[in-house]
Amino acid sequence: MPLEEALERILGGARPTGATEELSLIDALGAVLAEDVISGIDVPGDDNSAMDGYAVRGEDLPGPLPISQRIAAGAVGEPLQPGTAARIFTGAPIPAGADAVVMQENCSVDQGGLLSVEGTVTTAQNIRPRGQDIAAGAVALSKGRRLRPQDLGLLASVGIARVTVFRRLKVAVLSTGDELVEPGTADLAGGQLYNSNRFTIAGLLARLGLEFVDVGIIPDDAQATAKALLRASELADCVITSGGVSVGEEDHVKAQVEQIGHIDLWKLAIKPGKPLAFGAIGDTPFIGLPGNPTSVFATFCLVARPFLLKLQGATDCRIPELTVTAGFATAKSSPRQDHVRVRLESGDEGLVARRFANQSSGVLSSVSQSDALAVVPPGVVVSEGDKVQVLLLDLLA
C-alpha cells in the first residue's frame, strides 16, 4: 500500500483517549493541550519602549530639549511635559504625552544637559503598543497544540502557571526473536544480537513525551507471543512490536494478532520498512514494525509517530519536509517510495544532500550519522542536482 494511503487510513482511525491531567508549566514540555488557553491580560500591558533612548513629542524636535525624567523598565514615569524629553530604557512604559522614542545613537546631550536629535522621527517610532503580542481575551494557544519550549514561554508571559493537557499515552513495546539479548551481556553466543530496537523505540517515544512500557523480549513461540501481546494490550494505550511481522516460519506476531485481534493493513510500498502491520488487540491499537534496525527507525517516524501524535490529541501530525539539492543519483526507479539516508552540506545554492554509502536496512550507523531522509517517490530517477524533499531527523526523532 502506498504510504499516503496507509497514513490516511491509519490516522482516520486514531481516536484520542480524552483523558486529561493538569501539569505545572515547567513539566508540560511535549504535552498536548486539552483546551484553548485564553489570555487574561494584554502583552505588553503598556505601550513601551523598544530600545534605550529618549521619549519625545515629535512637534518638539529636533530640540535642544531639557531631560525632565528617567524611566527604567518596571517604573512608571510622569506625563511628559511639552518641550522636554525623558530618558527611557527598553521595556519601560511610554509616558503620557510622548509619541516617539529616539534611539540613543541618534541623540546627543551637550554639557548643559540639553538633548538634540538627528534624523527624521516618525509618530510611534520605536514604541511597542499595548497588546501587540497578545490581547486580553485572545486565544494564546489552541487545543491540540503540542507544547514546545517557546510555547511554554508564551504561556508564562500571560501569567499561566498550570495547563490542562491530554494524559500522556502509555505505549507497550515488545521485541521478538530468539537471537536477541540485552546490552550488558558479556559474551554473545553464535547467532545472537544485542537488542538495539528496544532502545531506539524507547528514545523515540521519550522524544514524543510518551510513557515507555517495557514488555521485554518475546521468544519465537506462538503461544508466548499471544500471551505477551494480550498482556501488553491491557497495560497500555498502544502496542508496538519490532520483528515478527514478515512471512518467515518464526514470524509469529502478525499471525497471533490476527488470532486475538485484527490486522487492518500489512506491507507498505516503502523502503526501508515494507513489512509493517497495523491493527488492534481488543480496543488497543497495534503497530508491528519490521525487525531490521533502520526499518524500525524509518517506519516509526513515517507511520507510528503521526499516529501516536493524533492518538495523543495533537492536531498537527504533519511530517515536516525541506527542499534541498540532491548530491546523489539513483541508478533506476523503484515501485516503492525510497527514503535515502543523507548528510546535509552547505553548497553554492543552499543545502546539498549527500547519500550515505551503505543503505542496507541492517546498518543502523547510517541513521546515526545522517541528518535526514531524502524522499524518492515511486517511479522517479534522481539525478545529481535535482531538487528533492528531505525529512529532517532531528524533527522526526
PDB file of N, CA, C and O in Angstrom, residues 121-155:
ATOM      1  N   VAL A 121      12.172  61.647  12.658  1.00  0.00           N
ATOM      2  CA  VAL A 121      11.456  60.880  13.676  1.00  0.00           C
ATOM      3  C   VAL A 121       9.986  60.829  13.284  1.00  0.00           C
ATOM      4  O   VAL A 121       9.387  61.869  12.988  1.00  0.00           O
ATOM      5  N   THR A 122       9.432  59.624  13.271  1.00  0.00           N
ATOM      6  CA  THR A 122       8.035  59.450  12.893  1.00  0.00           C
ATOM      7  C   THR A 122       7.193  59.090  14.116  1.00  0.00           C
ATOM      8  O   THR A 122       7.701  58.554  15.104  1.00  0.00           O
ATOM      9  N   THR A 123       5.903  59.370  14.030  1.00  0.00           N
ATOM     10  CA  THR A 123       4.985  59.052  15.128  1.00  0.00           C
ATOM     11  C   THR A 123       4.997  57.537  15.401  1.00  0.00           C
ATOM     12  O   THR A 123       4.968  56.734  14.470  1.00  0.00           O
ATOM     13  N   ALA A 124       5.063  57.191  16.680  1.00  0.00           N
ATOM     14  CA  ALA A 124       5.065  55.795  17.159  1.00  0.00           C
ATOM     15  C   ALA A 124       6.379  55.070  16.890  1.00  0.00           C
ATOM     16  O   ALA A 124       6.471  53.856  17.103  1.00  0.00           O
ATOM     17  N   GLN A 125       7.392  55.811  16.467  1.00  0.00           N
ATOM     18  CA  GLN A 125       8.688  55.187  16.209  1.00  0.00           C
ATOM     19  C   GLN A 125       9.241  54.548  17.481  1.00  0.00           C
ATOM     20  O   GLN A 125       9.269  55.166  18.543  1.00  0.00           O
ATOM     21  N   ASN A 126       9.660  53.289  17.366  1.00  0.00           N
ATOM     22  CA  ASN A 126      10.282  52.535  18.475  1.00  0.00           C
ATOM     23  C   ASN A 126       9.371  52.382  19.696  1.00  0.00           C
ATOM     24  O   ASN A 126       9.852  52.225  20.823  1.00  0.00           O
ATOM     25  N   ILE A 127       8.072  52.407  19.445  1.00  0.00           N
ATOM     26  CA  ILE A 127       7.103  52.171  20.529  1.00  0.00           C
ATOM     27  C   ILE A 127       6.377  50.858  20.252  1.00  0.00           C
ATOM     28  O   ILE A 127       5.805  50.676  19.168  1.00  0.00           O
ATOM     29  N   ARG A 128       6.396  49.942  21.219  1.00  0.00           N
ATOM     30  CA  ARG A 128       5.651  48.692  21.110  1.00  0.00           C
ATOM     31  C   ARG A 128       4.292  48.904  21.766  1.00  0.00           C
ATOM     32  O   ARG A 128       4.209  49.123  22.981  1.00  0.00           O
ATOM     33  N   PRO A 129       3.206  48.846  20.985  1.00  0.00           N
ATOM     34  CA  PRO A 129       1.889  49.171  21.550  1.00  0.00           C
ATOM     35  C   PRO A 129       1.381  48.099  22.504  1.00  0.00           C
ATOM     36  O   PRO A 129       1.715  46.911  22.380  1.00  0.00           O
ATOM     37  N   ARG A 130       0.565  48.509  23.424  1.00  0.00           N
ATOM     38  CA  ARG A 130      -0.084  47.591  24.362  1.00  0.00           C
ATOM     39  C   ARG A 130      -0.853  46.519  23.592  1.00  0.00           C
ATOM     40  O   ARG A 130      -1.556  46.807  22.631  1.00  0.00           O
ATOM     41  N   GLY A 131      -0.689  45.252  24.019  1.00  0.00           N
ATOM     42  CA  GLY A 131      -1.390  44.150  23.373  1.00  0.00           C
ATOM     43  C   GLY A 131      -0.819  43.745  22.032  1.00  0.00           C
ATOM     44  O   GLY A 131      -1.430  42.955  21.314  1.00  0.00           O
ATOM     45  N   GLN A 132       0.362  44.257  21.675  1.00  0.00           N
ATOM     46  CA  GLN A 132       0.951  43.935  20.371  1.00  0.00           C
ATOM     47  C   GLN A 132       1.189  42.433  20.223  1.00  0.00           C
ATOM     48  O   GLN A 132       0.988  41.859  19.166  1.00  0.00           O
ATOM     49  N   ASP A 133       1.625  41.763  21.295  1.00  0.00           N
ATOM     50  CA  ASP A 133       1.899  40.330  21.253  1.00  0.00           C
ATOM     51  C   ASP A 133       0.592  39.544  21.384  1.00  0.00           C
ATOM     52  O   ASP A 133       0.223  38.787  20.484  1.00  0.00           O
ATOM     53  N   ILE A 134      -0.110  39.738  22.477  1.00  0.00           N
ATOM     54  CA  ILE A 134      -1.384  39.049  22.718  1.00  0.00           C
ATOM     55  C   ILE A 134      -2.338  40.024  23.391  1.00  0.00           C
ATOM     56  O   ILE A 134      -1.954  40.710  24.342  1.00  0.00           O
ATOM     57  N   ALA A 135      -3.575  40.039  22.918  1.00  0.00           N
ATOM     58  CA  ALA A 135      -4.587  40.899  23.521  1.00  0.00           C
ATOM     59  C   ALA A 135      -5.384  40.109  24.551  1.00  0.00           C
ATOM     60  O   ALA A 135      -5.588  38.901  24.411  1.00  0.00           O
ATOM     61  N   ALA A 136      -5.822  40.780  25.590  1.00  0.00           N
ATOM     62  CA  ALA A 136      -6.685  40.145  26.594  1.00  0.00           C
ATOM     63  C   ALA A 136      -7.920  39.563  25.914  1.00  0.00           C
ATOM     64  O   ALA A 136      -8.545  40.218  25.076  1.00  0.00           O
ATOM     65  N   GLY A 137      -8.250  38.310  26.257  1.00  0.00           N
ATOM     66  CA  GLY A 137      -9.395  37.641  25.662  1.00  0.00           C
ATOM     67  C   GLY A 137      -9.070  36.842  24.422  1.00  0.00           C
ATOM     68  O   GLY A 137      -9.913  36.079  23.933  1.00  0.00           O
ATOM     69  N   ALA A 138      -7.850  36.979  23.905  1.00  0.00           N
ATOM     70  CA  ALA A 138      -7.454  36.234  22.711  1.00  0.00           C
ATOM     71  C   ALA A 138      -6.985  34.828  23.089  1.00  0.00           C
ATOM     72  O   ALA A 138      -6.571  34.575  24.218  1.00  0.00           O
ATOM     73  N   VAL A 139      -7.067  33.908  22.119  1.00  0.00           N
ATOM     74  CA  VAL A 139      -6.557  32.551  22.331  1.00  0.00           C
ATOM     75  C   VAL A 139      -5.032  32.594  22.211  1.00  0.00           C
ATOM     76  O   VAL A 139      -4.494  32.876  21.138  1.00  0.00           O
ATOM     77  N   ALA A 140      -4.369  32.319  23.318  1.00  0.00           N
ATOM     78  CA  ALA A 140      -2.907  32.297  23.291  1.00  0.00           C
ATOM     79  C   ALA A 140      -2.412  31.061  22.555  1.00  0.00           C
ATOM     80  O   ALA A 140      -1.550  31.146  21.679  1.00  0.00           O
ATOM     81  N   LEU A 141      -2.965  29.889  22.899  1.00  0.00           N
ATOM     82  CA  LEU A 141      -2.655  28.637  22.210  1.00  0.00           C
ATOM     83  C   LEU A 141      -3.927  27.792  22.167  1.00  0.00           C
ATOM     84  O   LEU A 141      -4.726  27.808  23.102  1.00  0.00           O
ATOM     85  N   SER A 142      -4.077  27.038  21.083  1.00  0.00           N
ATOM     86  CA  SER A 142      -5.320  26.298  20.866  1.00  0.00           C
ATOM     87  C   SER A 142      -5.222  24.847  21.327  1.00  0.00           C
ATOM     88  O   SER A 142      -4.133  24.264  21.385  1.00  0.00           O
ATOM     89  N   LYS A 143      -6.368  24.285  21.628  1.00  0.00           N
ATOM     90  CA  LYS A 143      -6.475  22.869  21.958  1.00  0.00           C
ATOM     91  C   LYS A 143      -5.829  22.033  20.853  1.00  0.00           C
ATOM     92  O   LYS A 143      -5.988  22.315  19.672  1.00  0.00           O
ATOM     93  N   GLY A 144      -5.102  21.012  21.255  1.00  0.00           N
ATOM     94  CA  GLY A 144      -4.429  20.151  20.297  1.00  0.00           C
ATOM     95  C   GLY A 144      -3.005  20.557  20.012  1.00  0.00           C
ATOM     96  O   GLY A 144      -2.293  19.864  19.275  1.00  0.00           O
ATOM     97  N   ARG A 145      -2.566  21.656  20.597  1.00  0.00           N
ATOM     98  CA  ARG A 145      -1.199  22.136  20.400  1.00  0.00           C
ATOM     99  C   ARG A 145      -0.227  21.300  21.235  1.00  0.00           C
ATOM    100  O   ARG A 145      -0.418  21.121  22.433  1.00  0.00           O
ATOM    101  N   ARG A 146       0.798  20.765  20.587  1.00  0.00           N
ATOM    102  CA  ARG A 146       1.856  20.057  21.307  1.00  0.00           C
ATOM    103  C   ARG A 146       2.883  21.086  21.751  1.00  0.00           C
ATOM    104  O   ARG A 146       3.462  21.799  20.935  1.00  0.00           O
ATOM    105  N   LEU A 147       3.077  21.189  23.054  1.00  0.00           N
ATOM    106  CA  LEU A 147       3.816  22.309  23.623  1.00  0.00           C
ATOM    107  C   LEU A 147       5.318  22.191  23.390  1.00  0.00           C
ATOM    108  O   LEU A 147       5.948  21.202  23.761  1.00  0.00           O
ATOM    109  N   ARG A 148       5.874  23.250  22.794  1.00  0.00           N
ATOM    110  CA  ARG A 148       7.311  23.383  22.568  1.00  0.00           C
ATOM    111  C   ARG A 148       7.889  24.348  23.595  1.00  0.00           C
ATOM    112  O   ARG A 148       7.134  25.047  24.291  1.00  0.00           O
ATOM    113  N   PRO A 149       9.217  24.423  23.692  1.00  0.00           N
ATOM    114  CA  PRO A 149       9.799  25.354  24.677  1.00  0.00           C
ATOM    115  C   PRO A 149       9.293  26.785  24.525  1.00  0.00           C
ATOM    116  O   PRO A 149       8.984  27.459  25.510  1.00  0.00           O
ATOM    117  N   GLN A 150       9.184  27.261  23.280  1.00  0.00           N
ATOM    118  CA  GLN A 150       8.723  28.628  23.061  1.00  0.00           C
ATOM    119  C   GLN A 150       7.261  28.807  23.456  1.00  0.00           C
ATOM    120  O   GLN A 150       6.832  29.899  23.838  1.00  0.00           O
ATOM    121  N   ASP A 151       6.466  27.723  23.366  1.00  0.00           N
ATOM    122  CA  ASP A 151       5.069  27.798  23.796  1.00  0.00           C
ATOM    123  C   ASP A 151       4.972  27.956  25.314  1.00  0.00           C
ATOM    124  O   ASP A 151       4.094  28.677  25.813  1.00  0.00           O
ATOM    125  N   LEU A 152       5.860  27.268  26.030  1.00  0.00           N
ATOM    126  CA  LEU A 152       5.863  27.412  27.488  1.00  0.00           C
ATOM    127  C   LEU A 152       6.169  28.857  27.870  1.00  0.00           C
ATOM    128  O   LEU A 152       5.551  29.419  28.784  1.00  0.00           O
ATOM    129  N   GLY A 153       7.111  29.465  27.172  1.00  0.00           N
ATOM    130  CA  GLY A 153       7.421  30.871  27.436  1.00  0.00           C
ATOM    131  C   GLY A 153       6.246  31.781  27.136  1.00  0.00           C
ATOM    132  O   GLY A 153       5.970  32.727  27.884  1.00  0.00           O
ATOM    133  N   LEU A 154       5.532  31.503  26.048  1.00  0.00           N
ATOM    134  CA  LEU A 154       4.366  32.310  25.689  1.00  0.00           C
ATOM    135  C   LEU A 154       3.291  32.217  26.767  1.00  0.00           C
ATOM    136  O   LEU A 154       2.708  33.233  27.169  1.00  0.00           O
ATOM    137  N   LEU A 155       3.036  30.998  27.249  1.00  0.00           N
ATOM    138  CA  LEU A 155       2.025  30.826  28.295  1.00  0.00           C
ATOM    139  C   LEU A 155       2.441  31.534  29.574  1.00  0.00           C
ATOM    140  O   LEU A 155       1.620  32.148  30.255  1.00  0.00           O
TER     141      LEU A 155
END
